[in-house]
mmCIF file of C-alpha atoms in Angstrom:
data_model
loop_
_atom_site.group_PDB
_atom_site.id
_atom_site.type_symbol
_atom_site.label_atom_id
_atom_site.label_comp_id
_atom_site.label_asym_id
_atom_site.label_seq_id
_atom_site.Cartn_x
_atom_site.Cartn_y
_atom_site.Cartn_z
ATOM 1 C CA UNK A 1 230.599 58.792 138.680
ATOM 2 C CA UNK A 2 228.115 58.809 135.894
ATOM 3 C CA UNK A 3 225.871 56.096 135.578
ATOM 4 C CA UNK A 4 225.974 53.508 132.362
ATOM 5 C CA UNK A 5 223.178 51.563 131.348
ATOM 6 C CA UNK A 6 223.153 49.345 128.654
ATOM 7 C CA UNK A 7 219.486 47.797 127.035
ATOM 8 C CA UNK A 8 218.114 47.088 123.558
ATOM 9 C CA UNK A 9 215.749 48.236 121.336
ATOM 10 C CA UNK A 10 213.770 46.396 118.728
ATOM 11 C CA UNK A 11 213.776 48.476 115.554
ATOM 12 C CA UNK A 12 210.803 49.722 114.189
ATOM 13 C CA UNK A 13 212.582 49.496 110.585
ATOM 14 C CA UNK A 14 212.486 45.466 111.041
ATOM 15 C CA UNK A 15 212.860 44.323 114.118
ATOM 16 C CA UNK A 16 216.597 44.148 114.735
ATOM 17 C CA UNK A 17 217.620 44.211 118.050
ATOM 18 C CA UNK A 18 219.462 47.518 118.732
ATOM 19 C CA UNK A 19 221.827 47.653 121.097
ATOM 20 C CA UNK A 20 221.773 51.164 123.280
ATOM 21 C CA UNK A 21 224.018 52.777 126.108
ATOM 22 C CA UNK A 22 222.923 55.388 128.549
ATOM 23 C CA UNK A 23 225.602 57.474 130.543
ATOM 24 C CA UNK A 24 223.805 60.137 132.632
ATOM 25 C CA UNK A 25 224.973 62.151 135.853
ATOM 26 C CA UNK A 26 225.005 60.660 139.169
ATOM 27 C CA UNK A 27 222.475 62.461 140.795
ATOM 28 C CA UNK A 28 219.555 64.606 139.356
ATOM 29 C CA UNK A 29 218.279 65.265 135.873
ATOM 30 C CA UNK A 30 220.392 66.195 132.780
ATOM 31 C CA UNK A 31 220.439 69.534 131.881
ATOM 32 C CA UNK A 32 220.666 68.602 128.570
ATOM 33 C CA UNK A 33 221.000 65.829 126.162
ATOM 34 C CA UNK A 34 223.547 64.474 123.561
ATOM 35 C CA UNK A 35 222.797 61.460 121.266
ATOM 36 C CA UNK A 36 225.868 60.205 119.488
ATOM 37 C CA UNK A 37 226.194 58.261 115.955
ATOM 38 C CA UNK A 38 229.553 56.387 115.746
ATOM 39 C CA UNK A 39 231.516 55.882 112.707
ATOM 40 C CA UNK A 40 232.172 53.180 110.218
ATOM 41 C CA UNK A 41 233.426 49.949 111.703
ATOM 42 C CA UNK A 42 233.290 50.643 115.386
ATOM 43 C CA UNK A 43 230.856 50.535 118.316
ATOM 44 C CA UNK A 44 229.626 52.491 121.092
ATOM 45 C CA UNK A 45 232.039 51.618 124.081
ATOM 46 C CA UNK A 46 234.790 53.828 122.372
ATOM 47 C CA UNK A 47 232.545 57.072 123.196
ATOM 48 C CA UNK A 48 232.445 56.020 127.124
ATOM 49 C CA UNK A 49 235.057 58.452 128.478
ATOM 50 C CA UNK A 50 233.445 61.532 125.768
ATOM 51 C CA UNK A 51 229.914 60.355 127.376
ATOM 52 C CA UNK A 52 231.301 60.460 131.217
ATOM 53 C CA UNK A 53 233.123 63.606 130.477
ATOM 54 C CA UNK A 54 229.542 65.000 129.411
ATOM 55 C CA UNK A 55 227.990 63.030 132.060
ATOM 56 C CA UNK A 56 229.923 64.505 135.087
ATOM 57 C CA UNK A 57 229.196 68.067 133.518
ATOM 58 C CA UNK A 58 225.180 67.273 133.555
ATOM 59 C CA UNK A 59 225.064 66.180 130.164
ATOM 60 C CA UNK A 60 223.212 63.157 129.873
ATOM 61 C CA UNK A 61 224.326 60.957 127.176
ATOM 62 C CA UNK A 62 223.024 58.155 124.525
ATOM 63 C CA UNK A 63 224.519 56.127 122.020
ATOM 64 C CA UNK A 64 223.299 52.731 120.123
ATOM 65 C CA UNK A 65 224.982 50.560 117.803
ATOM 66 C CA UNK A 66 224.212 50.972 114.185
ATOM 67 C CA UNK A 67 223.007 47.972 112.518
ATOM 68 C CA UNK A 68 226.213 45.836 111.258
ATOM 69 C CA UNK A 69 227.992 47.063 114.359
ATOM 70 C CA UNK A 70 228.877 45.931 117.471
ATOM 71 C CA UNK A 71 225.759 44.009 119.138
ATOM 72 C CA UNK A 72 223.476 45.507 116.717
ATOM 73 C CA UNK A 73 223.588 42.539 114.290
ATOM 74 C CA UNK A 74 222.194 39.014 114.495
ATOM 75 C CA UNK A 75 225.219 37.057 114.544
ATOM 76 C CA UNK A 76 229.076 38.267 114.424
ATOM 77 C CA UNK A 77 229.411 36.942 111.200
ATOM 78 C CA UNK A 78 226.805 40.118 109.939
ATOM 79 C CA UNK A 79 229.219 42.750 111.113
ATOM 80 C CA UNK A 80 229.407 45.192 108.146
ATOM 81 C CA UNK A 81 225.913 44.020 106.881
ATOM 82 C CA UNK A 82 223.098 46.238 107.309
ATOM 83 C CA UNK A 83 220.137 44.161 106.410
ATOM 84 C CA UNK A 84 217.430 45.110 104.206
ATOM 85 C CA UNK A 85 217.261 48.888 103.405
ATOM 86 C CA UNK A 86 219.955 49.538 105.308
ATOM 87 C CA UNK A 87 220.519 53.429 105.429
ATOM 88 C CA UNK A 88 216.429 54.260 106.020
ATOM 89 C CA UNK A 89 216.743 51.340 108.752
ATOM 90 C CA UNK A 90 220.135 53.435 110.271
ATOM 91 C CA UNK A 91 218.525 56.644 110.056
ATOM 92 C CA UNK A 92 215.296 54.952 111.661
ATOM 93 C CA UNK A 93 216.664 53.291 114.355
ATOM 94 C CA UNK A 94 218.803 57.062 115.218
ATOM 95 C CA UNK A 95 215.126 58.517 115.290
ATOM 96 C CA UNK A 96 213.700 55.645 117.418
ATOM 97 C CA UNK A 97 216.433 56.382 120.201
ATOM 98 C CA UNK A 98 216.188 60.286 119.847
ATOM 99 C CA UNK A 99 212.265 59.532 120.778
ATOM 100 C CA UNK A 100 213.229 56.761 123.488
ATOM 101 C CA UNK A 101 215.369 59.529 125.223
ATOM 102 C CA UNK A 102 213.106 62.559 124.724
ATOM 103 C CA UNK A 103 210.540 60.262 126.247
ATOM 104 C CA UNK A 104 212.824 59.940 129.277
ATOM 105 C CA UNK A 105 213.344 63.795 129.566
ATOM 106 C CA UNK A 106 210.854 65.364 127.832
ATOM 107 C CA UNK A 107 211.385 69.262 128.698
ATOM 108 C CA UNK A 108 215.113 68.868 128.225
ATOM 109 C CA UNK A 109 216.977 70.306 124.838
ATOM 110 C CA UNK A 110 218.472 67.509 122.772
ATOM 111 C CA UNK A 111 221.392 67.656 120.772
ATOM 112 C CA UNK A 112 222.711 65.303 117.957
ATOM 113 C CA UNK A 113 226.149 64.527 117.310
ATOM 114 C CA UNK A 114 227.789 62.693 114.150
ATOM 115 C CA UNK A 115 231.100 61.334 113.586
ATOM 116 C CA UNK A 116 232.447 60.294 110.388
ATOM 117 C CA UNK A 117 229.592 57.767 109.030
ATOM 118 C CA UNK A 118 227.788 58.870 111.713
ATOM 119 C CA UNK A 119 228.063 62.067 110.705
ATOM 120 C CA UNK A 120 226.679 61.776 107.052
ATOM 121 C CA UNK A 121 223.590 59.916 109.056
ATOM 122 C CA UNK A 122 223.139 63.059 111.152
ATOM 123 C CA UNK A 123 223.168 65.354 108.281
ATOM 124 C CA UNK A 124 220.572 62.904 106.435
ATOM 125 C CA UNK A 125 218.803 62.850 109.676
ATOM 126 C CA UNK A 126 217.747 66.244 109.412
ATOM 127 C CA UNK A 127 215.809 65.788 106.369
ATOM 128 C CA UNK A 128 213.063 63.920 107.823
ATOM 129 C CA UNK A 129 213.645 64.491 111.651
ATOM 130 C CA UNK A 130 214.948 67.929 112.294
ATOM 131 C CA UNK A 131 211.873 69.036 114.109
ATOM 132 C CA UNK A 132 213.132 66.367 116.909
ATOM 133 C CA UNK A 133 216.433 68.205 117.735
ATOM 134 C CA UNK A 134 217.710 71.046 119.186
ATOM 135 C CA UNK A 135 221.448 71.307 117.524
ATOM 136 C CA UNK A 136 223.320 69.513 115.266
ATOM 137 C CA UNK A 137 227.475 68.922 115.682
ATOM 138 C CA UNK A 138 229.197 67.411 112.755
ATOM 139 C CA UNK A 139 232.370 65.622 113.281
ATOM 140 C CA UNK A 140 234.942 64.272 110.997
ATOM 141 C CA UNK A 141 232.456 64.622 108.030
ATOM 142 C CA UNK A 142 233.857 63.197 105.001
ATOM 143 C CA UNK A 143 234.534 65.001 102.087
ATOM 144 C CA UNK A 144 231.709 65.219 99.401
ATOM 145 C CA UNK A 145 232.319 62.301 96.991
ATOM 146 C CA UNK A 146 231.098 63.214 93.862
ATOM 147 C CA UNK A 147 231.024 59.569 92.428
ATOM 148 C CA UNK A 148 228.977 58.460 94.549
ATOM 149 C CA UNK A 149 225.961 57.961 92.314
ATOM 150 C CA UNK A 150 228.088 56.156 90.076
ATOM 151 C CA UNK A 151 229.547 53.824 93.302
ATOM 152 C CA UNK A 152 225.659 52.630 93.902
ATOM 153 C CA UNK A 153 225.162 51.967 90.355
ATOM 154 C CA UNK A 154 228.492 49.754 90.845
ATOM 155 C CA UNK A 155 227.577 48.248 93.829
ATOM 156 C CA UNK A 156 224.118 46.923 92.305
ATOM 157 C CA UNK A 157 226.318 45.554 89.659
ATOM 158 C CA UNK A 158 228.748 43.730 92.244
ATOM 159 C CA UNK A 159 225.692 42.536 94.179
ATOM 160 C CA UNK A 160 224.236 40.818 91.285
ATOM 161 C CA UNK A 161 227.458 39.135 90.211
ATOM 162 C CA UNK A 162 228.486 38.351 93.872
ATOM 163 C CA UNK A 163 225.547 38.775 96.280
ATOM 164 C CA UNK A 164 225.046 41.621 98.593
ATOM 165 C CA UNK A 165 227.041 39.973 101.391
ATOM 166 C CA UNK A 166 230.424 39.726 99.189
ATOM 167 C CA UNK A 167 233.444 41.653 100.389
ATOM 168 C CA UNK A 168 234.592 43.890 97.811
ATOM 169 C CA UNK A 169 238.216 44.784 97.637
ATOM 170 C CA UNK A 170 237.358 47.159 94.951
ATOM 171 C CA UNK A 171 235.078 49.190 97.083
ATOM 172 C CA UNK A 172 237.384 49.094 100.127
ATOM 173 C CA UNK A 173 239.993 50.578 97.854
ATOM 174 C CA UNK A 174 237.652 53.024 96.383
ATOM 175 C CA UNK A 175 236.450 54.197 99.946
ATOM 176 C CA UNK A 176 238.654 54.036 103.311
ATOM 177 C CA UNK A 177 241.828 52.128 101.080
ATOM 178 C CA UNK A 178 243.597 55.313 100.513
ATOM 179 C CA UNK A 179 243.388 56.871 104.000
ATOM 180 C CA UNK A 180 246.651 55.140 105.368
ATOM 181 C CA UNK A 181 248.718 56.434 102.666
ATOM 182 C CA UNK A 182 250.256 59.669 103.930
ATOM 183 C CA UNK A 183 250.840 58.244 107.820
ATOM 184 C CA UNK A 184 253.469 56.419 109.209
ATOM 185 C CA UNK A 185 252.776 53.493 111.861
ATOM 186 C CA UNK A 186 250.277 50.918 112.051
ATOM 187 C CA UNK A 187 247.593 50.226 109.312
ATOM 188 C CA UNK A 188 245.288 52.523 111.369
ATOM 189 C CA UNK A 189 247.575 55.510 112.243
ATOM 190 C CA UNK A 190 245.674 57.806 109.622
ATOM 191 C CA UNK A 191 242.938 57.685 112.810
ATOM 192 C CA UNK A 192 244.607 59.501 114.994
ATOM 193 C CA UNK A 193 248.225 60.861 116.058
ATOM 194 C CA UNK A 194 247.382 58.942 119.516
ATOM 195 C CA UNK A 195 249.207 55.551 118.492
ATOM 196 C CA UNK A 196 247.571 53.782 121.308
ATOM 197 C CA UNK A 197 244.359 54.562 120.105
ATOM 198 C CA UNK A 198 245.268 53.457 116.757
ATOM 199 C CA UNK A 199 246.678 50.132 118.119
ATOM 200 C CA UNK A 200 243.604 49.008 120.292
ATOM 201 C CA UNK A 201 241.114 50.276 117.498
ATOM 202 C CA UNK A 202 243.804 47.743 115.229
ATOM 203 C CA UNK A 203 243.507 45.088 117.698
ATOM 204 C CA UNK A 204 239.699 44.892 118.527
ATOM 205 C CA UNK A 205 237.349 42.310 117.146
ATOM 206 C CA UNK A 206 234.165 45.049 116.916
ATOM 207 C CA UNK A 207 236.675 47.543 114.853
ATOM 208 C CA UNK A 208 238.007 47.749 111.051
ATOM 209 C CA UNK A 209 235.720 45.105 109.938
ATOM 210 C CA UNK A 210 234.967 45.209 106.070
ATOM 211 C CA UNK A 211 231.600 46.325 105.197
ATOM 212 C CA UNK A 212 229.682 44.098 102.911
ATOM 213 C CA UNK A 213 228.501 45.040 99.432
ATOM 214 C CA UNK A 214 225.200 45.882 101.226
ATOM 215 C CA UNK A 215 227.345 48.008 103.776
ATOM 216 C CA UNK A 216 228.633 49.938 101.043
ATOM 217 C CA UNK A 217 225.409 50.581 99.421
ATOM 218 C CA UNK A 218 224.032 52.211 102.544
ATOM 219 C CA UNK A 219 227.391 54.067 103.053
ATOM 220 C CA UNK A 220 226.928 55.909 99.548
ATOM 221 C CA UNK A 221 223.380 56.191 100.025
ATOM 222 C CA UNK A 222 224.064 58.316 103.152
ATOM 223 C CA UNK A 223 226.406 60.229 101.509
ATOM 224 C CA UNK A 224 224.121 60.971 98.828
ATOM 225 C CA UNK A 225 221.306 62.188 101.302
ATOM 226 C CA UNK A 226 223.690 64.479 103.540
ATOM 227 C CA UNK A 227 224.232 66.499 100.458
ATOM 228 C CA UNK A 228 220.694 66.633 99.642
ATOM 229 C CA UNK A 229 220.038 70.337 98.831
ATOM 230 C CA UNK A 230 216.592 70.328 100.700
ATOM 231 C CA UNK A 231 216.132 73.608 102.028
ATOM 232 C CA UNK A 232 215.958 73.633 105.967
ATOM 233 C CA UNK A 233 212.511 73.412 107.718
ATOM 234 C CA UNK A 234 213.998 75.003 110.913
ATOM 235 C CA UNK A 235 216.814 77.272 109.716
ATOM 236 C CA UNK A 236 217.541 78.439 113.330
ATOM 237 C CA UNK A 237 218.446 75.265 113.767
ATOM 238 C CA UNK A 238 222.383 75.398 115.131
ATOM 239 C CA UNK A 239 225.212 73.698 113.150
ATOM 240 C CA UNK A 240 228.406 73.046 113.980
ATOM 241 C CA UNK A 241 231.547 71.201 112.174
ATOM 242 C CA UNK A 242 234.780 70.131 113.805
ATOM 243 C CA UNK A 243 237.367 68.375 112.388
ATOM 244 C CA UNK A 244 241.017 67.572 112.876
ATOM 245 C CA UNK A 245 243.220 69.940 110.251
ATOM 246 C CA UNK A 246 245.008 66.207 109.340
ATOM 247 C CA UNK A 247 242.019 63.952 108.932
ATOM 248 C CA UNK A 248 242.369 62.017 105.840
ATOM 249 C CA UNK A 249 238.363 62.203 105.505
ATOM 250 C CA UNK A 250 238.537 65.603 104.822
ATOM 251 C CA UNK A 251 242.193 65.660 103.707
ATOM 252 C CA UNK A 252 242.348 69.487 102.859
ATOM 253 C CA UNK A 253 240.119 72.858 103.982
ATOM 254 C CA UNK A 254 238.310 73.384 101.046
ATOM 255 C CA UNK A 255 236.550 69.838 101.460
ATOM 256 C CA UNK A 256 235.590 70.742 104.819
ATOM 257 C CA UNK A 257 234.254 74.233 104.023
ATOM 258 C CA UNK A 258 232.339 72.677 101.160
ATOM 259 C CA UNK A 259 230.083 70.269 103.980
ATOM 260 C CA UNK A 260 229.860 73.661 105.521
ATOM 261 C CA UNK A 261 228.926 75.637 102.900
ATOM 262 C CA UNK A 262 226.407 72.927 102.189
ATOM 263 C CA UNK A 263 224.602 73.317 105.242
ATOM 264 C CA UNK A 264 224.490 77.249 104.861
ATOM 265 C CA UNK A 265 222.831 76.957 101.403
ATOM 266 C CA UNK A 266 220.147 74.655 102.878
ATOM 267 C CA UNK A 267 219.049 77.649 104.673
ATOM 268 C CA UNK A 268 220.622 77.169 108.143
ATOM 269 C CA UNK A 269 221.315 80.519 109.775
ATOM 270 C CA UNK A 270 223.700 79.449 112.402
ATOM 271 C CA UNK A 271 226.508 77.231 111.330
ATOM 272 C CA UNK A 272 230.033 77.690 112.801
ATOM 273 C CA UNK A 273 232.971 75.442 111.921
ATOM 274 C CA UNK A 274 236.489 74.759 113.723
ATOM 275 C CA UNK A 275 239.257 72.516 112.645
ATOM 276 C CA UNK A 276 241.866 71.361 115.278
ATOM 277 C CA UNK A 277 245.677 71.569 113.699
ATOM 278 C CA UNK A 278 247.678 68.379 114.611
ATOM 279 C CA UNK A 279 244.716 66.331 115.147
ATOM 280 C CA UNK A 280 243.488 63.716 112.293
ATOM 281 C CA UNK A 281 240.390 61.947 112.165
ATOM 282 C CA UNK A 282 239.179 60.614 115.585
ATOM 283 C CA UNK A 283 239.638 64.150 117.652
ATOM 284 C CA UNK A 284 237.850 62.042 120.523
ATOM 285 C CA UNK A 285 240.597 60.181 121.052
ATOM 286 C CA UNK A 286 243.346 62.212 120.425
ATOM 287 C CA UNK A 287 245.954 62.856 123.021
ATOM 288 C CA UNK A 288 244.835 66.687 123.109
ATOM 289 C CA UNK A 289 240.939 65.121 123.383
ATOM 290 C CA UNK A 290 240.211 67.217 126.391
ATOM 291 C CA UNK A 291 240.155 70.646 124.397
ATOM 292 C CA UNK A 292 237.757 69.231 121.914
ATOM 293 C CA UNK A 293 235.630 67.840 124.848
ATOM 294 C CA UNK A 294 235.685 71.237 126.482
ATOM 295 C CA UNK A 295 234.674 72.920 123.378
ATOM 296 C CA UNK A 296 232.008 70.386 122.696
ATOM 297 C CA UNK A 297 230.503 70.986 126.148
ATOM 298 C CA UNK A 298 230.728 74.536 125.497
ATOM 299 C CA UNK A 299 228.738 74.544 122.528
ATOM 300 C CA UNK A 300 226.307 72.472 124.279
ATOM 301 C CA UNK A 301 225.892 75.066 126.845
ATOM 302 C CA UNK A 302 225.719 77.814 124.505
ATOM 303 C CA UNK A 303 222.644 76.324 122.618
ATOM 304 C CA UNK A 304 220.420 74.922 125.603
#
């Protein structure tokens, strides 16, 4: 059985307690490392089944709750609040976890995986920390929002009027509010065809919580950084995009291809992509998730 360990790190950014989970092979050192960055309004434990699968196949995994998520909050009321300079803090936390894992296994290649909001984070991560990873897997990445800059300005106005902890229905409607419209079922059925997964998300107190204006400011900043045109420092870094073909975050192939094209335009020479027919946003939680698990393992094997 894989070995699970929960612990905390003191954030180098601001001292916030960051909750971290490792899942390691039962015997021996891992042959490869996988660091995960989860999505918006969820938590690290949702990735345990995938991490256990990877660990059973010799890949050590690590994930942290992003600031404002799971256990990485000062109080439960801070869910959706990223604290000061939230986007920078989130990226700094990810890098701190990278260095922690690399220190545990210094000679082992490390792949960075990000889902949804986490996919924006890992694409932004490459701007400053590219040298510390050996590959990048981008899962369920939102299409480019041309209104991100305007959204940041709007958030500043709303924050001046209502404060950074305000829950703005306007911001919700402008971001995730329309995702459910084309799907039947519960309010979270846009996440997956797998109804059990959507219902579990809907009933979890650590999932689906609204972002504060502070949280949306961080999200919009991550979107901007993810599409920064800075050229690759390491053009040989392999990058693989994956997404459900029926993902509301990237509702058509054009948006998905644009994200892939951006990384190619930044100078990366080994950029590949795959969309999964019949799957929605959370391909790691779909009924046919084993197909995705197996594909990711093949990618890790090929890169390491």
